[in-house]
Coordinates of C-alpha atoms in Angstrom, one line a residue:
M15 CA 0.0 0.0 0.0
T16 CA 1.2 3.5 -0.9
N17 CA 2.5 5.5 2.1
P18 CA -0.8 7.1 3.2
S19 CA 0.9 10.3 4.4
S20 CA 2.3 11.0 0.9
I21 CA -1.1 11.7 -0.7
P22 CA -3.8 13.3 1.4
S23 CA -7.4 12.0 1.2
G24 CA -9.4 13.8 -1.5
S25 CA -6.5 13.5 -4.0
W26 CA -5.9 9.8 -4.3
P27 CA -5.4 8.5 -7.9
S28 CA -8.7 6.7 -8.8
W29 CA -9.9 3.9 -11.0
V30 CA -13.0 5.9 -11.7
S31 CA -12.0 8.0 -14.7
P32 CA -14.1 10.6 -16.5
D33 CA -14.1 8.3 -19.5
L34 CA -15.4 5.5 -17.5
V35 CA -18.2 7.6 -15.9
A36 CA -19.3 9.1 -19.2
G37 CA -18.2 7.2 -22.3
R38 CA -17.9 3.6 -21.3
S39 CA -21.0 3.2 -19.2
V40 CA -24.7 2.8 -20.1
S41 CA -27.8 3.0 -17.9
L42 CA -30.0 0.0 -17.8
S43 CA -33.8 0.3 -17.2
D44 CA -37.2 -1.0 -17.8
L45 CA -36.6 -4.7 -18.1
Q46 CA -39.4 -6.7 -19.7
A47 CA -39.8 -10.3 -20.8
E48 CA -42.0 -12.1 -23.3
G49 CA -41.7 -15.6 -24.6
D50 CA -38.1 -16.5 -25.4
R51 CA -36.8 -12.8 -25.1
L52 CA -35.7 -10.2 -22.6
Y53 CA -36.0 -6.6 -23.5
W54 CA -34.6 -3.4 -21.9
L55 CA -33.5 0.1 -22.4
E56 CA -30.0 1.4 -22.5
G57 CA -29.1 5.1 -22.1
R58 CA -25.9 5.8 -24.0
P59 CA -23.9 9.0 -23.3
Q60 CA -21.6 8.2 -26.2
E61 CA -24.6 8.4 -28.6
R62 CA -25.4 11.9 -27.3
G63 CA -27.6 10.4 -24.6
R64 CA -29.8 8.3 -26.9
T65 CA -31.9 5.5 -25.3
A66 CA -31.7 2.3 -27.3
L67 CA -34.1 -0.7 -27.2
V68 CA -32.1 -3.9 -26.7
S69 CA -33.3 -7.5 -26.8
L70 CA -31.8 -10.8 -25.8
K71 CA -33.2 -14.1 -27.4
R72 CA -32.6 -17.2 -25.3
N73 CA -29.0 -18.5 -26.0
E74 CA -28.1 -15.6 -28.3
A75 CA -26.2 -12.4 -27.9
P76 CA -28.0 -9.0 -27.2
Q77 CA -29.0 -6.9 -30.2
D78 CA -30.4 -3.5 -30.8
L79 CA -33.9 -3.6 -32.1
L80 CA -34.1 -0.1 -33.6
P81 CA -32.0 2.0 -35.9
T82 CA -29.9 4.8 -34.3
T83 CA -32.3 7.4 -35.7
H84 CA -34.8 6.4 -33.0
D85 CA -34.4 7.5 -29.4
V86 CA -36.9 5.7 -27.1
G87 CA -38.4 8.2 -24.6
T88 CA -41.3 10.5 -23.8
R89 CA -41.7 14.0 -22.6
V90 CA -44.9 13.3 -20.6
H91 CA -44.4 15.1 -17.2
E92 CA -40.9 15.9 -18.5
Y93 CA -39.5 13.1 -16.5
G94 CA -40.9 10.4 -18.9
G95 CA -40.7 6.6 -18.2
G96 CA -42.9 3.9 -19.6
A97 CA -41.9 4.7 -23.1
Y98 CA -42.2 1.1 -24.5
R99 CA -44.2 -2.1 -23.9
V100 CA -43.8 -5.6 -25.4
S101 CA -46.9 -7.7 -26.2
Q102 CA -47.2 -11.5 -25.7
G103 CA -46.7 -11.8 -29.4
Q104 CA -43.5 -9.9 -29.1
H105 CA -44.7 -6.8 -30.9
V106 CA -43.1 -3.6 -29.5
V107 CA -44.9 -0.3 -29.1
F108 CA -42.7 2.7 -28.3
S109 CA -42.6 6.5 -28.2
D110 CA -39.8 8.4 -30.0
R111 CA -38.3 11.1 -27.7
K112 CA -37.4 13.5 -30.5
S113 CA -40.7 13.4 -32.5
G114 CA -43.2 12.2 -30.0
Q115 CA -44.5 9.7 -32.6
V116 CA -45.7 6.3 -31.4
W117 CA -44.4 3.3 -33.4
L118 CA -45.1 -0.4 -33.6
R119 CA -42.2 -2.8 -34.3
G120 CA -43.2 -6.0 -35.8
N121 CA -41.6 -9.4 -35.3
D122 CA -39.8 -9.0 -38.6
G123 CA -38.3 -5.7 -37.6
S124 CA -40.8 -3.6 -39.6
L125 CA -41.9 -0.2 -38.2
V126 CA -45.5 1.0 -38.5
A127 CA -46.6 4.5 -37.2
F128 CA -49.6 4.4 -34.8
A129 CA -52.2 7.1 -35.2
S130 CA -50.7 9.4 -32.6
T131 CA -51.4 13.2 -32.9
P132 CA -48.6 15.7 -33.6
G133 CA -48.3 18.0 -30.5
C134 CA -49.1 15.3 -28.1
A135 CA -46.9 12.9 -26.1
Y136 CA -47.6 9.4 -25.0
T137 CA -46.5 6.9 -22.4
E138 CA -47.4 3.8 -20.3
F139 CA -48.6 1.5 -23.0
S140 CA -50.7 -1.7 -22.5
F141 CA -51.8 -4.0 -25.3
D142 CA -55.2 -5.5 -25.4
R143 CA -55.3 -9.3 -25.5
A144 CA -55.7 -9.5 -29.3
E145 CA -52.9 -6.9 -29.7
R146 CA -55.1 -4.7 -31.9
G147 CA -53.7 -1.6 -30.3
V148 CA -52.7 -0.1 -27.0
F149 CA -54.1 1.8 -24.0
C150 CA -51.8 4.7 -23.0
V151 CA -51.6 8.1 -21.3
R152 CA -51.7 11.2 -23.6
E153 CA -50.5 14.6 -22.7
D154 CA -51.9 17.1 -25.2
Q155 CA -49.6 20.0 -25.7
R156 CA -51.2 21.6 -28.8
E157 CA -52.7 24.6 -27.1
A158 CA -51.2 27.3 -24.9
G159 CA -51.4 26.9 -21.2
E160 CA -51.2 23.5 -19.3
A161 CA -51.2 20.4 -21.2
K162 CA -54.3 18.2 -21.0
A163 CA -54.1 14.6 -19.8
A164 CA -56.3 11.7 -21.0
I165 CA -56.2 8.0 -21.3
V166 CA -56.6 7.0 -25.0
W167 CA -56.7 4.0 -27.1
L168 CA -54.2 4.0 -30.1
D169 CA -54.0 1.7 -33.1
R170 CA -52.9 2.0 -36.7
Q171 CA -56.0 3.8 -37.8
S172 CA -57.4 6.0 -35.1
E173 CA -57.0 7.5 -31.7
T174 CA -59.9 7.3 -29.2
V175 CA -60.2 9.2 -26.0
L176 CA -61.4 6.9 -23.2
V177 CA -61.0 8.8 -20.0
E178 CA -60.5 12.5 -19.3
G179 CA -61.2 15.3 -16.8
D180 CA -58.6 14.9 -14.2
D181 CA -55.3 16.8 -14.3
F182 CA -53.1 13.6 -14.4
Y183 CA -53.4 10.0 -15.3
A184 CA -51.1 7.0 -15.0
A185 CA -51.0 3.2 -15.2
P186 CA -53.9 2.4 -17.6
R187 CA -54.2 -1.4 -17.1
P188 CA -56.7 -3.6 -19.0
A189 CA -57.9 -6.6 -17.3
P190 CA -56.7 -10.1 -18.6
D191 CA -60.1 -10.5 -20.4
D192 CA -60.3 -7.0 -21.6
G193 CA -63.5 -6.6 -19.7
H194 CA -62.3 -3.7 -17.5
L195 CA -59.8 -0.9 -17.5
A196 CA -58.1 0.3 -14.2
W197 CA -56.0 3.4 -13.8
I198 CA -54.9 6.0 -11.2
S199 CA -55.5 9.8 -11.4
W200 CA -55.0 12.9 -9.4
S201 CA -55.4 16.7 -9.7
H202 CA -53.9 19.9 -8.6
P203 CA -52.7 20.7 -6.0
D204 CA -52.0 17.1 -5.1
M205 CA -48.9 15.1 -6.2
P206 CA -49.3 11.4 -6.7
W207 CA -47.8 10.7 -3.4
D208 CA -50.2 13.0 -1.7
A209 CA -53.5 11.6 -2.9
T210 CA -54.6 9.6 -5.9
R211 CA -57.7 7.7 -7.0
L212 CA -57.7 4.2 -8.2
S213 CA -60.6 3.9 -10.7
L214 CA -62.2 1.1 -12.8
S215 CA -64.5 1.1 -15.7
R216 CA -66.2 -1.6 -17.8
L217 CA -65.0 -1.9 -21.4
T218 CA -67.2 -2.6 -24.4
W219 CA -65.8 -3.2 -27.9
H220 CA -67.2 -2.0 -31.2
D221 CA -65.2 -2.8 -34.4
A222 CA -62.1 -3.6 -32.4
V223 CA -62.1 -0.3 -30.6
P224 CA -62.8 0.0 -26.9
Q225 CA -65.3 2.3 -25.1
S226 CA -65.0 3.0 -21.5
G227 CA -68.0 3.0 -19.2
W228 CA -68.9 5.1 -16.2
P229 CA -65.8 5.1 -13.9
L230 CA -66.0 3.7 -10.4
T231 CA -63.6 4.7 -7.6
L232 CA -61.9 1.8 -5.8
S233 CA -59.8 3.9 -3.4
G234 CA -59.2 7.6 -2.7
E235 CA -62.7 8.9 -2.8
T236 CA -63.7 9.0 0.9
L237 CA -60.3 8.5 2.5
R238 CA -57.3 10.8 1.4
C239 CA -54.5 8.3 0.4
S240 CA -51.9 7.5 -2.3
T241 CA -52.5 4.4 -4.4
V242 CA -50.0 3.4 -7.0
D243 CA -48.7 0.5 -9.1
P244 CA -51.9 -1.2 -9.9
V245 CA -51.6 -4.7 -11.5
W246 CA -54.3 -7.3 -12.3
E247 CA -54.2 -10.6 -10.3
S248 CA -57.1 -12.0 -12.2
A249 CA -60.0 -10.8 -14.3
E250 CA -61.9 -10.0 -11.0
T251 CA -59.2 -8.9 -8.7
L252 CA -56.6 -6.1 -8.8
L253 CA -53.6 -5.4 -6.6
A254 CA -52.1 -2.0 -5.8
S255 CA -50.0 -0.3 -3.2
C256 CA -52.0 1.9 -1.0
D257 CA -50.8 4.1 2.0
A258 CA -54.2 4.6 3.7
I259 CA -52.8 2.8 6.8
G260 CA -49.5 4.8 7.0
S261 CA -47.3 3.3 4.3
W262 CA -47.6 1.8 0.9
R263 CA -48.7 -1.7 1.2
P264 CA -50.3 -4.3 -1.1
C265 CA -54.1 -4.2 -1.1
R266 CA -56.5 -6.3 -3.1
F267 CA -59.6 -4.7 -4.8
W268 CA -62.4 -6.4 -6.6
T269 CA -64.4 -5.5 -9.8
D270 CA -67.5 -6.6 -7.8
L271 CA -67.7 -3.6 -5.4
T272 CA -69.6 -5.5 -2.8
H273 CA -66.2 -6.7 -1.7
Q274 CA -64.3 -4.4 0.6
P275 CA -60.6 -3.8 -0.2
E276 CA -58.3 -6.2 1.7
Y277 CA -54.8 -5.4 2.8
L278 CA -52.3 -8.2 2.4
P279 CA -50.0 -9.2 5.3
D280 CA -47.5 -6.6 6.3
P281 CA -44.3 -6.9 4.2
G282 CA -42.2 -5.0 6.7
G283 CA -41.7 -2.0 4.6
E284 CA -43.1 0.1 1.8
T285 CA -44.1 -1.6 -1.6
G286 CA -44.7 1.6 -3.6
F287 CA -42.5 4.3 -5.3
P288 CA -43.2 8.0 -5.6
H289 CA -44.6 8.4 -9.0
W290 CA -41.9 10.6 -10.6
V291 CA -41.7 8.5 -13.8
F292 CA -44.1 6.2 -15.6
G293 CA -43.8 2.4 -16.0
Q294 CA -42.9 1.7 -12.3
R295 CA -43.9 -1.8 -11.2
S296 CA -43.3 -2.7 -7.5
L297 CA -45.8 -5.8 -7.4
R298 CA -45.8 -8.8 -9.6
P299 CA -48.4 -11.7 -9.2
L300 CA -46.8 -15.0 -10.0
P301 CA -48.5 -17.9 -11.9
D302 CA -48.6 -20.2 -8.9
G303 CA -50.5 -17.6 -6.8
R304 CA -47.6 -16.0 -4.9
L305 CA -46.9 -12.3 -5.0
M306 CA -43.5 -10.8 -5.5
A307 CA -42.8 -7.3 -4.3
Q308 CA -40.1 -4.7 -4.1
I309 CA -40.0 -3.6 -0.4
V310 CA -38.3 -0.5 0.9
T311 CA -37.4 -0.7 4.6
E312 CA -35.7 2.2 6.3
G313 CA -34.8 3.5 2.8
V314 CA -33.1 0.3 1.7
S315 CA -34.8 -1.9 -1.1
Q316 CA -35.2 -5.6 -1.1
I317 CA -37.3 -8.3 -2.8
G318 CA -39.9 -10.4 -0.9
I319 CA -42.4 -13.1 -1.9
L320 CA -45.7 -13.7 -0.3
D321 CA -47.2 -17.2 0.0
S322 CA -49.7 -18.8 2.3
H323 CA -47.0 -18.7 5.1
G324 CA -46.2 -15.1 4.8
W325 CA -43.4 -13.0 3.4
T326 CA -39.9 -14.4 2.5
H327 CA -37.2 -11.9 1.8
H328 CA -34.6 -12.7 -0.8
P329 CA -31.4 -10.6 -0.2
E330 CA -29.7 -12.5 -3.1
I331 CA -31.9 -10.5 -5.5
D332 CA -30.6 -7.0 -5.5
A333 CA -33.0 -5.5 -8.1
A334 CA -33.7 -2.0 -9.3
Q335 CA -37.4 -3.1 -9.7
V336 CA -39.4 -6.2 -9.2
P337 CA -37.9 -9.1 -11.4
V338 CA -39.6 -10.5 -14.4
L339 CA -40.2 -14.2 -15.2
F340 CA -38.0 -15.6 -17.9
D341 CA -36.6 -18.9 -18.8
D342 CA -38.2 -20.8 -15.9
T343 CA -36.6 -18.5 -13.5
F344 CA -36.4 -14.7 -12.7
A345 CA -34.4 -12.0 -14.5
W346 CA -33.7 -8.6 -13.1
I347 CA -31.5 -5.5 -13.2
D348 CA -29.0 -6.3 -10.5
T349 CA -28.0 -3.2 -8.6
P350 CA -25.6 -4.0 -5.8
A351 CA -23.6 -1.3 -4.1
D352 CA -20.2 -2.8 -5.0
A353 CA -20.7 -3.9 -8.6
P354 CA -21.8 -2.4 -11.9
P355 CA -25.6 -2.6 -12.6
A356 CA -26.2 -5.6 -14.8
I357 CA -29.0 -7.6 -16.5
V358 CA -28.9 -11.1 -14.8
I359 CA -30.9 -14.3 -15.2
G360 CA -31.3 -16.4 -12.1
G361 CA -28.4 -14.8 -10.2
R362 CA -25.3 -12.6 -10.4
N363 CA -23.2 -15.4 -11.9
R364 CA -25.3 -15.3 -15.0
Q365 CA -24.9 -11.8 -16.5
V366 CA -26.1 -11.0 -20.0
R367 CA -25.2 -7.2 -20.0
Q368 CA -23.3 -4.9 -17.7
S369 CA -23.5 -1.2 -17.7
F370 CA -19.7 -1.1 -17.7
D371 CA -16.6 -3.3 -17.1
F372 CA -14.3 -2.8 -14.2
P373 CA -10.8 -1.8 -15.3
E374 CA -8.2 -4.5 -15.0
G375 CA -7.3 -5.2 -11.5
V376 CA -10.4 -3.6 -10.0
D377 CA -13.2 -5.5 -8.3
A378 CA -15.8 -5.1 -5.6
C379 CA -13.1 -4.5 -3.0
D380 CA -12.5 -1.2 -4.7
C381 CA -16.1 0.0 -4.1
A382 CA -17.5 1.8 -1.1
V383 CA -20.6 0.3 0.4
P384 CA -23.2 2.1 2.5
V385 CA -23.8 2.0 6.2
A386 CA -27.3 3.1 7.1
L387 CA -27.3 5.8 9.9
S388 CA -30.1 7.3 12.0
F389 CA -29.3 10.4 13.9
P390 CA -31.1 13.2 16.0
S391 CA -32.0 16.3 14.2
E392 CA -33.9 19.4 15.3
A393 CA -36.9 19.4 17.7
G394 CA -36.3 15.8 18.7
E395 CA -36.7 14.5 15.2
T396 CA -34.8 11.5 13.9
A397 CA -33.4 11.5 10.3
H398 CA -31.5 9.0 8.2
A399 CA -28.6 8.8 5.8
L400 CA -26.2 6.4 4.0
Y401 CA -22.6 6.8 4.9
Y402 CA -19.8 5.7 2.6
A403 CA -16.1 5.5 3.9
P404 CA -13.4 6.2 1.4
V405 CA -12.0 3.0 -0.3
N406 CA -8.9 2.6 -2.4
R407 CA -6.7 -0.6 -2.4
T408 CA -3.5 1.3 -2.8
H409 CA -4.1 4.2 -0.5
A410 CA -5.4 4.7 3.0
L411 CA -6.0 7.4 5.6
A412 CA -2.9 8.3 7.6
P413 CA -3.2 7.6 11.3
G414 CA -5.6 10.1 12.8
E415 CA -6.5 11.5 9.4
Q416 CA -10.1 12.4 8.8
P417 CA -11.3 12.4 5.2
P418 CA -13.1 15.3 3.5
L419 CA -16.9 14.7 3.3
V420 CA -19.2 15.1 0.3
V421 CA -22.8 15.5 1.5
M422 CA -25.4 14.6 -1.0
A423 CA -29.0 16.1 -1.0
H424 CA -31.2 14.1 -3.3
G425 CA -33.6 15.6 -5.7
G426 CA -37.4 15.6 -5.6
P427 CA -37.5 16.3 -2.7
T428 CA -39.9 13.5 -2.6
A429 CA -37.4 10.8 -3.4
R430 CA -34.7 8.9 -1.4
A431 CA -31.0 8.2 -1.3
N432 CA -30.4 4.8 -3.1
S433 CA -28.0 2.2 -2.0
A434 CA -27.3 0.9 -5.5
F435 CA -23.8 1.4 -7.2
S436 CA -23.5 4.9 -8.3
F437 CA -20.6 6.8 -9.9
K438 CA -21.9 9.9 -8.0
V439 CA -20.6 8.0 -4.9
Q440 CA -17.6 5.9 -6.2
W441 CA -16.0 9.0 -8.0
W442 CA -15.6 10.5 -4.5
T443 CA -14.9 7.6 -2.3
S444 CA -12.2 6.2 -4.7
R445 CA -10.4 9.6 -4.3
G446 CA -10.4 9.5 -0.5
F447 CA -13.6 11.4 0.2
A448 CA -16.3 10.1 2.5
V449 CA -19.9 10.5 1.3
L450 CA -23.0 11.1 3.3
D451 CA -26.2 10.6 1.2
V452 CA -28.9 12.1 3.4
N453 CA -32.6 10.8 3.5
Y454 CA -33.9 14.0 5.1
R455 CA -37.5 14.4 6.3
G456 CA -39.7 14.1 3.2
S457 CA -37.8 11.1 1.8
T458 CA -39.6 8.0 0.7
G459 CA -39.1 4.5 2.1
F460 CA -39.9 5.6 5.7
G461 CA -43.7 5.8 5.6
R462 CA -46.3 8.5 5.0
A463 CA -45.7 10.5 8.2
Y464 CA -41.9 10.9 7.4
R465 CA -42.8 11.9 3.9
E466 CA -45.3 14.5 5.1
A467 CA -42.8 15.9 7.6
L468 CA -41.6 18.2 4.8
E469 CA -44.9 19.8 4.2
G470 CA -44.6 23.5 4.7
Q471 CA -41.0 22.9 5.8
W472 CA -39.0 22.7 2.5
G473 CA -35.8 24.7 2.9
I474 CA -35.9 24.2 6.7
A475 CA -36.4 20.5 7.7
D476 CA -34.2 19.2 4.9
V477 CA -31.5 21.7 5.6
Q478 CA -31.7 20.9 9.4
D479 CA -31.2 17.2 8.6
C480 CA -28.2 17.7 6.3
I481 CA -26.5 19.8 8.9
A482 CA -27.3 17.4 11.7
A483 CA -26.0 14.6 9.6
V484 CA -22.6 16.3 9.2
R485 CA -22.4 17.0 12.9
H486 CA -23.2 13.4 13.6
V487 CA -20.4 11.9 11.5
T488 CA -17.8 14.5 12.4
A489 CA -18.5 13.9 16.0
Q490 CA -17.6 10.3 15.5
G491 CA -14.4 11.2 13.6
L492 CA -15.7 9.9 10.3
A493 CA -14.9 13.2 8.5
D494 CA -12.8 16.4 8.7
P495 CA -15.1 19.1 9.9
K496 CA -13.1 21.7 8.0
R497 CA -13.4 19.9 4.6
C498 CA -17.1 19.3 4.3
V499 CA -18.9 20.1 1.1
I500 CA -22.5 19.8 0.0
R501 CA -23.9 18.9 -3.5
G502 CA -27.4 18.5 -4.8
S503 CA -29.4 18.5 -8.1
S504 CA -32.8 20.0 -8.9
A505 CA -34.6 20.3 -5.6
G506 CA -31.5 19.2 -3.9
G507 CA -29.8 22.3 -5.2
L508 CA -32.1 24.4 -3.2
T509 CA -31.1 22.4 0.0
V510 CA -27.5 23.1 -0.9
L511 CA -27.8 26.8 -1.2
S512 CA -30.1 27.1 1.9
A513 CA -27.6 25.1 3.9
L514 CA -24.8 27.3 2.8
A515 CA -26.8 30.3 3.8
S516 CA -27.8 29.1 7.2
S517 CA -24.7 27.3 8.5
D518 CA -20.9 27.4 8.4
V519 CA -20.4 23.7 8.4
F520 CA -19.7 23.5 4.7
A521 CA -16.6 24.7 3.0
A522 CA -18.3 24.9 -0.4
G523 CA -21.2 23.7 -2.4
C524 CA -22.3 22.6 -5.9
S525 CA -25.8 23.2 -7.3
L526 CA -26.6 21.0 -10.3
Y527 CA -29.6 22.6 -12.1
G528 CA -30.8 23.6 -8.8
V529 CA -33.8 25.7 -7.7
T530 CA -32.9 29.3 -6.5
D531 CA -36.1 31.3 -6.8
L532 CA -39.4 29.6 -5.6
R533 CA -41.5 32.3 -7.0
A534 CA -40.1 31.9 -10.5
L535 CA -40.4 28.1 -10.1
A536 CA -44.1 28.4 -9.2
G537 CA -44.7 30.5 -12.3
E538 CA -42.4 28.9 -14.8
T539 CA -42.2 25.2 -14.2
H540 CA -44.0 22.5 -16.1
K541 CA -47.5 21.2 -15.4
F542 CA -46.6 18.1 -13.3
E543 CA -44.8 20.2 -10.6
S544 CA -46.7 23.5 -11.0
R545 CA -48.6 23.0 -7.7
Y546 CA -46.0 20.9 -5.9
L547 CA -45.0 23.8 -3.8
D548 CA -48.5 24.3 -2.4
R549 CA -47.7 21.6 0.2
L550 CA -43.9 22.1 0.4
I551 CA -44.2 25.9 1.0
G552 CA -47.8 27.1 0.7
P553 CA -50.3 28.3 -1.9
Y554 CA -49.1 30.8 -4.4
P555 CA -49.4 33.9 -4.7
E556 CA -51.2 33.9 -1.4
Q557 CA -47.9 33.0 0.4
E558 CA -45.7 35.0 -1.8
A559 CA -43.8 36.4 1.3
L560 CA -43.0 32.9 2.4
Y561 CA -41.8 31.9 -1.1
L562 CA -39.5 34.9 -1.0
A563 CA -38.2 34.1 2.5
R564 CA -37.4 30.4 1.5
S565 CA -35.7 31.2 -1.8
P566 CA -31.9 31.0 -1.8
L567 CA -32.0 34.1 -4.1
S568 CA -33.2 36.1 -1.1
H569 CA -30.2 35.0 1.0
V570 CA -27.3 35.7 -1.4
A571 CA -25.6 37.9 1.2
E572 CA -25.6 35.1 3.8
I573 CA -23.6 32.8 1.6
T574 CA -19.9 33.2 2.1
A575 CA -18.7 29.8 1.0
P576 CA -17.6 29.2 -2.7
V577 CA -20.4 27.9 -4.9
L578 CA -20.4 26.0 -8.3
F579 CA -23.4 26.1 -10.5
L580 CA -23.8 23.5 -13.4
H581 CA -26.9 23.9 -15.6
G582 CA -28.2 22.9 -19.0
D583 CA -29.4 25.6 -21.4
L584 CA -32.6 23.7 -22.4
D585 CA -33.8 23.0 -18.9
K586 CA -37.6 23.4 -18.7
V587 CA -38.1 22.2 -15.2
V588 CA -35.6 24.7 -13.6
P589 CA -34.8 27.3 -16.2
L590 CA -31.2 28.5 -16.6
A591 CA -32.2 32.0 -15.5
Q592 CA -32.4 30.6 -11.9
A593 CA -28.8 29.7 -11.7
Q594 CA -27.7 32.8 -13.6
A595 CA -29.5 35.1 -11.1
M596 CA -27.9 33.5 -8.1
H597 CA -24.5 33.5 -9.7
D598 CA -24.8 37.2 -10.6
G599 CA -26.0 38.1 -7.2
L600 CA -22.9 36.4 -5.6
L601 CA -20.5 38.0 -8.0
T602 CA -22.0 41.4 -7.2
L603 CA -21.2 40.9 -3.5
G604 CA -17.7 39.8 -4.4
R605 CA -18.3 36.2 -3.4
H606 CA -16.7 33.2 -5.1
S607 CA -19.2 31.8 -7.6
E608 CA -18.7 29.8 -10.7
L609 CA -21.3 29.0 -13.4
H610 CA -20.9 26.6 -16.3
V611 CA -23.7 26.1 -18.8
Y612 CA -24.0 22.9 -20.9
E613 CA -25.4 23.4 -24.4
G614 CA -28.2 21.0 -25.5
E615 CA -28.8 19.7 -21.9
G616 CA -32.1 19.7 -20.1
H617 CA -33.0 18.8 -16.6
G618 CA -30.3 16.2 -15.9
F619 CA -27.2 15.5 -17.9
R620 CA -27.1 12.8 -20.5
Q621 CA -24.3 13.6 -23.0
E622 CA -20.9 12.1 -22.8
Q623 CA -18.9 15.3 -22.8
T624 CA -21.2 16.9 -20.2
L625 CA -20.8 14.0 -17.8
K626 CA -17.0 14.0 -18.2
D627 CA -16.7 17.8 -17.7
S628 CA -19.2 18.0 -14.8
F629 CA -17.5 15.4 -12.7
S630 CA -14.0 16.7 -13.4
R631 CA -15.0 20.3 -12.9
E632 CA -16.7 19.8 -9.5
L633 CA -13.6 17.8 -8.3
A634 CA -11.2 20.5 -9.3
F635 CA -13.4 23.1 -7.7
Y636 CA -13.4 21.4 -4.3
Q637 CA -9.7 20.8 -4.5
R638 CA -9.0 24.5 -5.1
V639 CA -11.3 25.4 -2.2
F640 CA -9.4 23.0 0.2
A641 CA -6.0 24.3 -1.1
G642 CA -7.0 27.8 -0.3
Q643 CA -8.1 27.2 3.2

């Protein structure tokens, strides 16, 4: 091992290079299986962030199914998801991100345009049993003002509106016999983790086109709750995750409304996800009558199977979402903390695709793994975080040396820190930084009460918890109190800037496409989040003074630590003007502020060169700050 005193922590040579982070890695998502094939999506930074559709036939090599002119994705809610679906007959319907056109790919590779409407975006497709067309969510963006949502039927000849009237729709699911359609919906000012309705209507068919009957509400009409991820168990019963009893938990509903909803046995955690993207599936009924679910306990995900004896947890399945049935076993996207994400069949020893390959001589021993922490915060509250110690096989901390600390404030803010392998963690830990990924109040995976603890408290409770987390780990000698920095993207950017303004525990901060002006956000952001702040802050413009008080832009003078802003010029969720105004305000006061704008990037970075530059630029920024202390 290299003499640890020769190279201080924070400057160790690392196996995590910019090229590896950006150019040689792909993201793996949305795994599906039908017949003798697996299907998944690959986000490829080296192809300017294009998302490719990939398929694996049993005993053959993976292959791309679409020409490079197609980019699978959707702009519905801006965050997308659910952009393709495979039928039992292995036809594939997908949305093209660039054009918004919906296409059908045949078994012979042919592409046929569905009758989607220009100016509209589509997502979350479900085929009918005869594969004549698809049910899907449509967002109509043809007129000025907020886009209009509906559930529609699409086929090669026509588009038929089935359900409309609410502000948002998701998860249209036809019953196995095509006799009913189920879906979830919600309206302003609620977000889908605040309150949704699970609805059902009878389907009738005329000339191979469905008509939807009068909708019936299965949950969310009399009791305020969030119900997500519906999936049919049979033609008569439907399962969904409902949090009416305090956390998302599997519940059975009947098409015959004389039956009362029935909660399944307690899985020991939450089985739902916050509906940021479409296509999420946390429940999967198995052919033998068992139920497989993804369960989040204290912020950490695991897979469980329910049978007549109760839940059995399967720690050997470290899945990004609930596995799929394939080849007489299960397949899933494996997401351990100490290995690249990979498509596996039956277990980690049977990989069919990895997001990247470790460099020669690097293995799991070179990866940091999380330790879950709970710690006291303000007013007697308890908050949570994942702590990662620095790891490098050729370097170590000198005796008594405390590493610099990178505190991460996740986006959302209704989201959570994830324990899966992430370059956002390993980039730092391999260089001798410790990382603290904070699940501040408002995070998911801890029940509804913890999620609601951020209501009216955004910019306060999250900031308190990040500061308390730093004090907790520095008191234990796990980090250098003089070399703590904080980074966050989107909503996490607001937490970063508010923490810098209200505390001196951080030497610097980095805001990646972060929120700086809540009043502008309320007036400029897209439809999905346009009323999000009603609960996090208060109604606008009635509470304009509170919006002003909570905005980092109002506290520029209180920020004395150096700040780095990284932003895309095409961001429609948090426009570039927010970062620019904050940066200009800091410079006017003579403070240390740096702003770098990435051309062609929206909310979140996808292009290879952007990823390379942003990681390297942020590292160099912190090293300059530490050198000047």
